[in-house]
Amino acid sequence: MTVDFTKLAVQGVQGLRAYQPGKPIDELAREYGLNESDIVKLASNENPMGPSDKALAAIQGELSDLTRYPDGNGFELKSALTKKLKISADQITLGNGSSDILEFIVKCFVSQGDQVIVSQHAFAIYGLVTKMVGGEIVQVPAKNWGHDLPAMAAAITDKTKIIFVTNPNNPTGTWNTKSQLESFLKQVPEHVIVLLDEAYFEYVDEADYPSGIDYLSQYANLVVTRTFSKAYGLASLRVGYGVSSPELADLMNRVRPPFNVDSFALAAAVACVNDEAYVRQSKELNDEGMRQLQAGFEQLNLAWIPSVGNFICFEIPGRAMDIYQGLLEAGVIVRPVGNYEMPDHLRVSFGTQDENQTFLLKLKHLLS
Ligand SMILES: *Cc1c(COP(=O)(O)O)cnc(C)c1O
């Protein structure tokens, strides 16, 4: 008799499906016999600019300490963040990517039968980490593809433990204003945690866009997450952080694996955290990509969802998966978003000017 381990797994895990990342370049090359250098990947909101020299030098400097465990408290990175963000070190939780923080907060507060509120079209990881521990996801319908914060506040029940707010949201690129966020925070009872995911913070320059850090002194139930994966160009290293009240940070640090951020990631993040020039260049390249792709969609008569992130969703009614497949065969990887209840859209990250051009040319060819 063989054992059915799936039946033995905890109930939350039995119902899960593994997270589907963007297709890696080498996988597409293997599957379609393409050259890796001919492939354009615009599927994971990665920084197209290439790594910063500061990050490369910092990693080099760590090589001789390969046999040592990393600094489990991330002293230097926390020191740099306290100065940059005007917070104290005991407010910080370091993560192996900011995704780690999403999991920590759920582990601290959610068990079987508890509810977690998310918006429709929200980032998939929230559902994954919640269901893992037996929590129930309460999904609130989106408004114009974005978070309907009043409706999310109205969805709070006795069982609500956490509300995830993504600003701007991935995959829709929609965002909430200062006044929307402020009225929302006022409405949420003190014992319900608000996790404000600001993974794309550095790309947004709308005057009305709030920085979650500004509200921490007023709201002890607020956790703000940011990452080095996007505008800082360090996705491969996996480093991000949460900022919160010291009490929430203390709880999250209790469930954090002791060496969750490795020495290379710590050193590179320290080297890059004040690299305003790199972030500014990332942002400029991103703005150019935004203009280039919007102009391209307009020419092709395709609708898109206005975005403030480093990606955009465009609409191809009834043909999204065909076009996704056609683009793959032509060596261009974008992201299907059917699992985000957006079966008629595809999400494309902004690349270099050449990558964007290749994408638009292949797309035009498939549509004609
Ligand atoms: C990319 C992304 C993250 C950050 O992921 P890391 O784990 O920091 O690489 C978090 N939230 C959202 C919504 C994202 O799109």
Short mmCIF file of C-alpha atoms and ligand atoms in Angstrom, two decimals:
data_model
loop_
_atom_site.label_atom_id
_atom_site.label_comp_id
_atom_site.label_asym_id
_atom_site.label_seq_id
_atom_site.Cartn_x
_atom_site.Cartn_y
_atom_site.Cartn_z
CA MET A 1 0.00 0.00 0.00
CA THR A 2 1.27 3.40 -0.88
CA VAL A 3 0.59 6.37 1.33
CA ASP A 4 -1.52 9.29 0.05
CA PHE A 5 0.51 12.11 1.53
CA THR A 6 -1.81 14.74 0.07
CA LYS A 7 -4.57 13.41 2.31
CA LEU A 8 -2.20 13.60 5.28
CA ALA A 9 -1.21 17.21 4.60
CA VAL A 10 -2.88 19.92 6.69
CA GLN A 11 -6.22 20.96 5.24
CA GLY A 12 -5.10 24.43 4.15
CA VAL A 13 -2.29 22.98 2.06
CA GLN A 14 -4.50 20.34 0.44
CA GLY A 15 -6.54 23.04 -1.29
CA LEU A 16 -3.54 25.12 -2.47
CA ARG A 17 -2.11 25.46 -5.92
CA ALA A 18 1.55 26.44 -6.25
CA TYR A 19 2.24 30.07 -7.22
CA GLN A 20 2.71 30.41 -10.98
CA PRO A 21 5.70 32.67 -11.66
CA GLY A 22 6.48 34.24 -15.04
CA LYS A 23 8.10 31.72 -17.37
CA PRO A 24 11.90 31.82 -16.98
CA ILE A 25 13.98 32.60 -20.08
CA ASP A 26 15.95 29.33 -20.03
CA GLU A 27 12.74 27.30 -19.77
CA LEU A 28 11.29 28.94 -22.89
CA ALA A 29 14.61 28.45 -24.70
CA ARG A 30 14.52 24.72 -23.87
CA GLU A 31 10.87 24.26 -24.80
CA TYR A 32 10.93 26.08 -28.14
CA GLY A 33 14.56 25.62 -29.16
CA LEU A 34 15.20 29.37 -29.05
CA ASN A 35 18.42 31.19 -28.19
CA GLU A 36 18.29 32.72 -24.73
CA SER A 37 19.72 35.93 -26.13
CA ASP A 38 16.77 36.26 -28.55
CA ILE A 39 14.18 36.01 -25.78
CA VAL A 40 12.50 39.06 -24.30
CA LYS A 41 11.05 38.52 -20.82
CA LEU A 42 8.48 41.09 -19.76
CA ALA A 43 6.61 38.81 -17.37
CA SER A 44 7.73 39.46 -13.80
CA ASN A 45 7.99 43.23 -13.36
CA GLU A 46 11.76 42.97 -13.23
CA ASN A 47 14.08 45.94 -13.63
CA PRO A 48 15.31 46.03 -17.26
CA MET A 49 18.27 48.28 -16.50
CA GLY A 50 20.72 45.64 -15.35
CA PRO A 51 22.30 45.48 -11.89
CA SER A 52 23.87 48.51 -10.24
CA ASP A 53 27.69 48.52 -10.01
CA LYS A 54 27.35 49.21 -6.29
CA ALA A 55 25.42 45.96 -5.83
CA LEU A 56 27.98 43.97 -7.82
CA ALA A 57 30.88 45.39 -5.82
CA ALA A 58 29.11 44.71 -2.52
CA ILE A 59 28.49 41.08 -3.48
CA GLN A 60 32.12 40.67 -4.50
CA GLY A 61 33.15 41.98 -1.09
CA GLU A 62 31.12 39.31 0.68
CA LEU A 63 32.61 36.32 -1.16
CA SER A 64 35.46 35.79 1.31
CA ASP A 65 32.93 35.32 4.15
CA LEU A 66 31.03 32.59 2.37
CA THR A 67 31.54 30.15 5.25
CA ARG A 68 29.92 32.47 7.81
CA TYR A 69 26.23 32.82 8.60
CA PRO A 70 24.79 36.19 7.64
CA ASP A 71 24.01 38.81 10.29
CA GLY A 72 20.68 37.45 11.50
CA ASN A 73 19.63 40.89 12.73
CA GLY A 74 20.65 42.75 9.58
CA PHE A 75 22.20 45.52 11.68
CA GLU A 76 23.68 47.55 8.83
CA LEU A 77 20.65 47.40 6.60
CA LYS A 78 18.38 48.34 9.47
CA SER A 79 20.67 51.27 10.37
CA ALA A 80 20.54 52.53 6.80
CA LEU A 81 16.75 52.18 6.70
CA THR A 82 16.25 54.00 10.02
CA LYS A 83 18.11 57.03 8.63
CA LYS A 84 16.40 56.94 5.27
CA LEU A 85 12.86 56.48 6.56
CA LYS A 86 13.18 58.28 9.92
CA ILE A 87 12.01 55.26 11.87
CA SER A 88 13.62 53.17 14.61
CA ALA A 89 15.31 49.81 14.10
CA ASP A 90 12.76 48.02 16.28
CA GLN A 91 10.07 48.88 13.72
CA ILE A 92 11.76 46.87 10.96
CA THR A 93 11.28 43.24 9.93
CA LEU A 94 13.61 42.04 7.19
CA GLY A 95 12.34 39.57 4.63
CA ASN A 96 13.63 37.20 1.98
CA GLY A 97 11.80 39.47 -0.42
CA SER A 98 8.87 41.45 0.93
CA SER A 99 6.74 38.35 0.24
CA ASP A 100 8.26 36.97 3.45
CA ILE A 101 6.62 39.75 5.48
CA LEU A 102 3.20 38.92 4.02
CA GLU A 103 3.64 35.38 5.29
CA PHE A 104 4.93 36.47 8.73
CA ILE A 105 1.98 38.72 9.44
CA VAL A 106 -0.45 35.94 8.49
CA LYS A 107 1.42 33.41 10.65
CA CYS A 108 1.21 35.78 13.61
CA PHE A 109 -2.51 36.50 13.40
CA VAL A 110 -4.45 34.02 11.28
CA SER A 111 -5.60 30.54 12.15
CA GLN A 112 -8.38 28.19 11.05
CA GLY A 113 -11.64 30.06 10.48
CA ASP A 114 -10.20 33.60 10.58
CA GLN A 115 -10.88 35.98 7.71
CA VAL A 116 -8.49 38.03 5.60
CA ILE A 117 -9.86 40.74 3.29
CA VAL A 118 -8.37 41.36 -0.16
CA SER A 119 -9.53 43.19 -3.25
CA GLN A 120 -10.55 41.40 -6.43
CA HIS A 121 -7.53 41.29 -8.81
CA ALA A 122 -5.11 41.48 -5.83
CA PHE A 123 -1.64 39.91 -5.71
CA ALA A 124 -1.90 36.09 -5.54
CA ILE A 125 0.50 35.63 -2.61
CA TYR A 126 -2.05 37.02 -0.10
CA GLY A 127 -4.45 34.18 -0.84
CA LEU A 128 -1.69 31.60 -0.82
CA VAL A 129 -0.27 32.49 2.60
CA THR A 130 -3.76 32.84 4.11
CA LYS A 131 -5.10 29.51 2.88
CA MET A 132 -1.88 27.81 3.93
CA VAL A 133 -2.80 28.37 7.58
CA GLY A 134 -6.50 27.58 7.14
CA GLY A 135 -7.67 31.21 6.89
CA GLU A 136 -10.57 32.32 4.74
CA ILE A 137 -10.11 34.89 1.97
CA VAL A 138 -12.89 37.46 1.69
CA GLN A 139 -12.60 39.04 -1.73
CA VAL A 140 -14.18 42.46 -2.26
CA PRO A 141 -15.19 43.40 -5.83
CA ALA A 142 -12.85 45.91 -7.47
CA LYS A 143 -14.02 49.34 -8.63
CA ASN A 144 -12.62 50.38 -12.04
CA TRP A 145 -10.08 47.53 -11.59
CA GLY A 146 -8.78 49.11 -8.35
CA HIS A 147 -9.30 48.67 -4.61
CA ASP A 148 -12.71 49.84 -3.38
CA LEU A 149 -11.47 50.82 0.08
CA PRO A 150 -14.87 51.81 1.56
CA ALA A 151 -16.27 48.43 0.48
CA MET A 152 -13.24 46.67 1.96
CA ALA A 153 -13.77 48.44 5.29
CA ALA A 154 -17.46 47.51 5.15
CA ALA A 155 -16.50 43.83 4.71
CA ILE A 156 -14.90 43.67 8.18
CA THR A 157 -16.53 41.12 10.51
CA ASP A 158 -15.74 39.70 13.96
CA LYS A 159 -13.51 37.18 12.22
CA THR A 160 -11.40 39.67 10.26
CA LYS A 161 -7.71 39.61 11.23
CA ILE A 162 -5.90 41.30 8.34
CA ILE A 163 -6.73 43.50 5.34
CA PHE A 164 -4.25 43.53 2.47
CA VAL A 165 -4.04 46.80 0.53
CA THR A 166 -1.67 47.04 -2.44
CA ASN A 167 -0.75 50.54 -3.55
CA PRO A 168 -0.25 50.50 -6.45
CA ASN A 169 -1.81 47.12 -7.12
CA ASN A 170 -0.24 44.33 -9.12
CA PRO A 171 -1.43 43.24 -11.73
CA THR A 172 -3.83 46.15 -12.41
CA GLY A 173 -1.44 49.07 -11.73
CA THR A 174 -4.28 50.98 -10.03
CA TRP A 175 -3.67 53.14 -6.94
CA ASN A 176 -5.42 54.82 -4.04
CA THR A 177 -5.07 58.48 -3.07
CA LYS A 178 -4.04 59.97 0.28
CA SER A 179 -7.59 60.89 1.22
CA GLN A 180 -8.91 57.44 0.25
CA LEU A 181 -6.25 55.74 2.37
CA GLU A 182 -6.77 58.13 5.29
CA SER A 183 -10.51 57.59 5.51
CA PHE A 184 -9.95 53.85 5.20
CA LEU A 185 -7.40 53.73 8.05
CA LYS A 186 -9.80 55.73 10.21
CA GLN A 187 -12.57 53.22 9.60
CA VAL A 188 -10.58 50.08 10.37
CA PRO A 189 -10.87 49.02 14.04
CA GLU A 190 -7.59 49.06 15.96
CA HIS A 191 -7.46 45.29 16.39
CA VAL A 192 -7.55 44.59 12.63
CA ILE A 193 -4.15 44.67 10.91
CA VAL A 194 -3.76 46.64 7.68
CA LEU A 195 -0.89 45.41 5.52
CA LEU A 196 -0.07 48.10 2.98
CA ASP A 197 2.07 46.56 0.22
CA GLU A 198 4.16 49.26 -1.48
CA ALA A 199 6.32 47.08 -3.75
CA TYR A 200 6.11 49.68 -6.54
CA PHE A 201 6.36 52.78 -4.32
CA GLU A 202 9.40 54.24 -6.10
CA TYR A 203 7.68 54.32 -9.50
CA VAL A 204 4.77 56.51 -8.45
CA ASP A 205 5.00 60.30 -8.57
CA GLU A 206 1.35 61.35 -8.48
CA ALA A 207 1.08 64.25 -6.00
CA ASP A 208 -1.86 62.58 -4.31
CA TYR A 209 -0.07 59.26 -3.74
CA PRO A 210 0.44 58.49 -0.04
CA SER A 211 3.55 57.04 1.61
CA GLY A 212 2.40 54.48 4.17
CA ILE A 213 5.37 55.30 6.41
CA ASP A 214 3.72 58.67 7.21
CA TYR A 215 0.81 56.94 8.95
CA LEU A 216 2.75 54.57 11.21
CA SER A 217 2.84 56.99 14.14
CA GLN A 218 -0.96 57.20 14.13
CA TYR A 219 -1.80 53.55 13.45
CA ALA A 220 -0.24 50.77 15.53
CA ASN A 221 -2.17 48.23 13.40
CA LEU A 222 -0.41 49.27 10.16
CA VAL A 223 2.39 47.32 8.44
CA VAL A 224 4.03 48.83 5.35
CA THR A 225 6.10 46.58 3.08
CA ARG A 226 8.69 47.64 0.51
CA THR A 227 11.18 45.73 -1.59
CA PHE A 228 14.56 45.90 -3.33
CA SER A 229 13.21 43.64 -6.10
CA LYS A 230 11.71 46.25 -8.38
CA ALA A 231 13.07 49.82 -8.66
CA TYR A 232 16.35 48.80 -6.94
CA GLY A 233 16.89 45.96 -9.40
CA LEU A 234 17.78 43.21 -6.89
CA ALA A 235 14.98 40.67 -7.51
CA SER A 236 17.34 37.71 -7.67
CA LEU A 237 18.77 38.39 -4.21
CA ARG A 238 15.40 38.33 -2.38
CA VAL A 239 15.38 41.21 0.06
CA GLY A 240 12.52 43.38 1.29
CA TYR A 241 11.17 44.65 4.60
CA GLY A 242 8.19 45.55 6.70
CA VAL A 243 7.88 48.70 8.81
CA SER A 244 5.35 48.77 11.64
CA SER A 245 4.88 49.48 15.32
CA PRO A 246 7.66 47.88 17.40
CA GLU A 247 5.10 45.47 18.86
CA LEU A 248 4.06 44.08 15.47
CA ALA A 249 7.70 43.96 14.34
CA ASP A 250 8.59 41.99 17.48
CA LEU A 251 5.85 39.45 16.73
CA MET A 252 6.91 39.08 13.10
CA ASN A 253 10.54 38.67 14.10
CA ARG A 254 9.49 35.74 16.33
CA VAL A 255 8.23 33.78 13.30
CA ARG A 256 11.00 34.95 10.95
CA PRO A 257 13.53 32.20 10.16
CA PRO A 258 16.82 33.26 11.82
CA PHE A 259 18.92 33.82 8.68
CA ASN A 260 16.23 34.57 6.15
CA VAL A 261 18.22 37.26 4.29
CA ASP A 262 21.65 36.13 3.09
CA SER A 263 24.90 38.12 3.28
CA PHE A 264 24.93 39.02 -0.42
CA ALA A 265 21.41 40.37 -0.28
CA LEU A 266 22.14 42.34 2.89
CA ALA A 267 25.36 43.82 1.50
CA ALA A 268 23.81 44.71 -1.86
CA ALA A 269 20.78 46.29 -0.19
CA VAL A 270 23.03 48.39 2.08
CA ALA A 271 25.03 49.49 -0.97
CA CYS A 272 21.89 50.41 -2.94
CA VAL A 273 19.45 51.77 -0.38
CA ASN A 274 20.67 55.34 -0.90
CA ASP A 275 21.46 55.00 -4.60
CA GLU A 276 19.01 57.68 -5.69
CA ALA A 277 20.63 57.90 -9.13
CA TYR A 278 19.89 54.24 -9.93
CA VAL A 279 16.29 54.55 -8.77
CA ARG A 280 15.82 57.79 -10.73
CA GLN A 281 17.17 56.15 -13.88
CA SER A 282 14.91 53.13 -13.32
CA LYS A 283 11.98 55.46 -13.02
CA GLU A 284 12.92 57.42 -16.17
CA LEU A 285 13.33 54.24 -18.20
CA ASN A 286 10.00 53.07 -16.83
CA ASP A 287 8.26 56.32 -17.81
CA GLU A 288 9.64 55.96 -21.33
CA GLY A 289 8.38 52.37 -21.48
CA MET A 290 4.97 53.52 -20.30
CA ARG A 291 4.78 56.12 -23.11
CA GLN A 292 6.12 53.70 -25.72
CA LEU A 293 3.67 50.92 -24.91
CA GLN A 294 0.66 53.20 -24.55
CA ALA A 295 1.42 54.72 -27.96
CA GLY A 296 1.80 51.19 -29.35
CA PHE A 297 -1.52 50.01 -27.87
CA GLU A 298 -3.23 53.08 -29.25
CA GLN A 299 -1.93 52.31 -32.74
CA LEU A 300 -3.13 48.72 -32.41
CA ASN A 301 -6.50 49.87 -31.09
CA LEU A 302 -6.07 47.98 -27.83
CA ALA A 303 -7.54 49.17 -24.54
CA TRP A 304 -5.35 49.20 -21.41
CA ILE A 305 -5.82 49.80 -17.70
CA PRO A 306 -4.09 53.05 -16.62
CA SER A 307 -1.11 52.01 -14.48
CA VAL A 308 1.42 53.71 -12.21
CA GLY A 309 3.61 50.61 -11.83
CA ASN A 310 6.37 49.14 -14.00
CA PHE A 311 3.82 47.06 -15.92
CA ILE A 312 0.49 47.49 -17.67
CA CYS A 313 -2.49 45.28 -18.52
CA PHE A 314 -3.88 45.46 -22.04
CA GLU A 315 -7.10 43.93 -23.31
CA ILE A 316 -7.61 41.47 -26.17
CA PRO A 317 -11.18 40.20 -25.77
CA GLY A 318 -11.45 36.45 -26.28
CA ARG A 319 -7.87 36.08 -27.51
CA ALA A 320 -5.60 36.69 -24.53
CA MET A 321 -4.32 33.11 -24.24
CA ASP A 322 -3.84 32.78 -28.03
CA ILE A 323 -1.83 35.96 -28.10
CA TYR A 324 0.15 34.89 -25.01
CA GLN A 325 1.00 31.61 -26.76
CA GLY A 326 1.84 33.37 -30.04
CA LEU A 327 4.15 35.78 -28.23
CA LEU A 328 5.87 32.87 -26.45
CA GLU A 329 6.55 31.15 -29.77
CA ALA A 330 7.98 34.45 -31.02
CA GLY A 331 10.29 34.59 -27.98
CA VAL A 332 8.40 37.21 -25.95
CA ILE A 333 7.22 36.27 -22.46
CA VAL A 334 4.34 38.27 -20.95
CA ARG A 335 1.99 37.31 -18.13
CA PRO A 336 -1.50 35.83 -18.47
CA VAL A 337 -3.80 37.12 -15.71
CA GLY A 338 -6.75 34.73 -16.04
CA ASN A 339 -6.04 33.53 -12.49
CA TYR A 340 -6.62 37.15 -11.38
CA GLU A 341 -10.13 37.06 -12.89
CA MET A 342 -8.87 38.99 -15.90
CA PRO A 343 -9.20 36.43 -18.72
CA ASP A 344 -9.25 39.07 -21.48
CA HIS A 345 -6.07 40.85 -20.38
CA LEU A 346 -2.34 40.24 -20.51
CA ARG A 347 0.15 41.99 -18.24
CA VAL A 348 3.39 43.24 -19.75
CA SER A 349 6.30 44.72 -17.78
CA PHE A 350 8.14 47.68 -19.27
CA GLY A 351 11.53 46.65 -20.66
CA THR A 352 14.28 48.53 -22.44
CA GLN A 353 13.28 50.51 -25.49
CA ASP A 354 14.43 47.63 -27.75
CA GLU A 355 12.58 45.01 -25.73
CA ASN A 356 9.40 47.08 -25.81
CA GLN A 357 9.78 47.55 -29.56
CA THR A 358 10.22 43.80 -30.12
CA PHE A 359 7.12 43.10 -28.05
CA LEU A 360 5.04 45.63 -30.00
CA LEU A 361 6.23 44.32 -33.38
CA LYS A 362 5.43 40.68 -32.49
CA LEU A 363 2.09 41.71 -31.06
CA LYS A 364 1.21 43.67 -34.20
CA HIS A 365 2.14 40.68 -36.34
CA LEU A 366 -0.10 38.36 -34.28
CA LEU A 367 -3.03 40.77 -34.45
CA SER A 368 -2.88 41.40 -38.20
C1 LIG B 1 6.78 42.10 -6.72
C2 LIG B 1 5.79 42.25 -5.62
C3 LIG B 1 6.18 42.11 -4.30
C4 LIG B 1 7.61 41.94 -3.90
O1 LIG B 1 8.09 40.72 -4.00
P1 LIG B 1 9.51 40.40 -3.35
O2 LIG B 1 9.21 39.22 -2.52
O3 LIG B 1 9.93 41.57 -2.54
O4 LIG B 1 10.39 40.15 -4.51
C5 LIG B 1 5.26 42.29 -3.30
N1 LIG B 1 4.00 42.63 -3.58
C6 LIG B 1 3.60 42.81 -4.84
C7 LIG B 1 2.20 43.23 -5.09
C8 LIG B 1 4.46 42.59 -5.90
O5 LIG B 1 4.04 42.74 -7.14
#
